[in-house]
């Protein structure tokens, strides 16, 4: 009996593996087409400076318009990383985000509006496969974007597994004015020494801590500690995943510099961001609770 079960178990496992492999191959084939057919799009989530209440930047977030439906990156980024498609996808993301940021800066210059900083996510896999600093410099050259408007979001993993050589190359990007943010801060193997040794400008507090900060004393303590750490090290600190007014007020009380989250707006298409700027020529404000609609 045990033997038969074992065999069935194996057959089940093999069938599951095969189904998963088929699914991955299908997603890969579809993704290849998506790149060619321009079905990948970027949406932008506003980042609000708490001191002024103004939108000072956006984060580019990848979406796939697949059979008329918009999909977030969760299900397909993993496949892209497994298959190597992540290279061309990330190149496209970087080029498109920089092109958009440069176009906006140009549009609003005449109106005297301060240009928005553009946040772009980079994956650890990308750093292993590509010369990312060279790519960034090439794209900046091609798009003419002011380097000071580009904010590269790296995760702790990239900083951990790349070592001293990467630190030097990140430093060379920073020397040109590019901003480096640590994304999902607090969820990786946060080591204090790397925040000290790596040339970064901003810490983004992971949304899991923000979510818990008004109900869980430990999360509240972690958020407070990250904000203090950032300021002692003269880094900016951004809270992500802000969904409620209570979280917003708690972050303000702790002296957090910037926030982003559904309480203000989800990631929206570029036209919605442009509209936001048109409405406020001095510089866009996003009232708390006045979430943008896409
Ligand atoms: P991330 O960089 O930490 O981005 C934040 C994620 O949280 C986004 O999910 C965003 O839509 C979501 N979010 C923002 N505010 C809230 C909120 O108030 N509540 C909740 N529950 N969620 C919120 P998204 O767009 O699904 O992206 C997931 C992850 O995929 C990103 O995490 C990032 O690591 C990665 N990603 C997204 N776009 C790109 C890209 O263009 N290139 C690369 N390499 N990775 C990307
Ligand atoms: Mg991010
Ligand atoms: Mg994050
Ligand atoms: Mg994340």
XYZ file of C-alpha atoms and ligand atoms in Angstrom, residues 42 45 59-63 72-74 77 81 86 89-90 93 120-123 126 153 155 183-184 204 206-207 211 240-243 260-263 265-267, ligand 1:
86
model
C 4.430 51.528 -16.948
C 2.674 55.857 -8.162
C 7.744 55.129 -8.831
C 7.431 53.339 -12.174
C 5.608 50.010 -11.772
C 5.390 47.486 -14.568
C 2.049 46.268 -15.911
C 0.773 43.314 -12.068
C 4.359 42.062 -12.243
C 4.071 39.399 -9.549
C 8.543 38.815 -13.304
C 13.949 36.109 -14.315
C 14.245 40.003 -17.580
C 12.276 43.867 -20.066
C 14.398 45.838 -17.643
C 11.523 49.764 -18.332
C 12.894 52.658 -11.251
C 13.078 49.174 -9.736
C 16.087 47.007 -10.569
C 16.136 43.286 -9.816
C 19.582 41.997 -13.593
C 15.501 51.283 -6.306
C 16.911 45.656 -2.778
C 13.699 49.142 -1.468
C 11.793 46.967 1.031
C 12.214 52.781 1.711
C 8.884 47.994 3.684
C 5.106 48.068 3.604
C 0.822 48.016 7.691
C 5.616 52.600 1.284
C 2.196 50.982 1.508
C 0.506 53.828 3.410
C -3.196 52.940 3.339
C 3.489 56.543 -0.979
C 0.530 54.215 -0.848
C -3.097 53.557 -1.692
C -4.205 56.234 0.821
C -3.026 56.835 -4.982
C -2.256 53.516 -6.565
C 0.005 53.445 -9.608
P 8.021 47.368 -4.834
O 9.061 48.040 -5.638
O 8.244 47.275 -3.372
O 6.680 48.150 -5.190
C 5.623 48.374 -4.283
C 4.461 47.465 -4.563
O 3.449 47.720 -3.589
C 3.770 47.681 -5.912
O 3.227 46.440 -6.332
C 2.648 48.650 -5.550
O 1.556 48.621 -6.455
C 2.245 48.109 -4.214
N 1.644 49.135 -3.358
C 1.842 50.475 -3.384
N 1.118 51.089 -2.424
C 0.451 50.109 -1.766
C -0.473 50.113 -0.662
O -0.815 51.146 -0.085
N -0.939 48.908 -0.259
C -0.580 47.736 -0.874
N -1.087 46.593 -0.418
N 0.293 47.694 -1.918
C 0.800 48.869 -2.354
P 3.450 45.879 -7.793
O 3.299 46.965 -8.796
O 2.599 44.651 -7.913
O 4.978 45.468 -7.798
C 5.466 44.430 -6.996
C 6.967 44.340 -7.059
O 7.394 43.996 -8.380
C 7.663 45.679 -6.768
O 7.766 45.864 -5.371
C 8.993 45.470 -7.435
O 9.863 44.732 -6.596
C 8.621 44.631 -8.623
N 8.528 45.486 -9.823
C 7.503 46.290 -10.223
N 7.799 46.917 -11.386
C 9.056 46.522 -11.718
C 9.947 46.806 -12.806
O 9.662 47.612 -13.698
N 11.166 46.174 -12.819
C 11.543 45.306 -11.816
N 12.762 44.725 -11.891
N 10.739 45.021 -10.773
C 9.516 45.609 -10.725
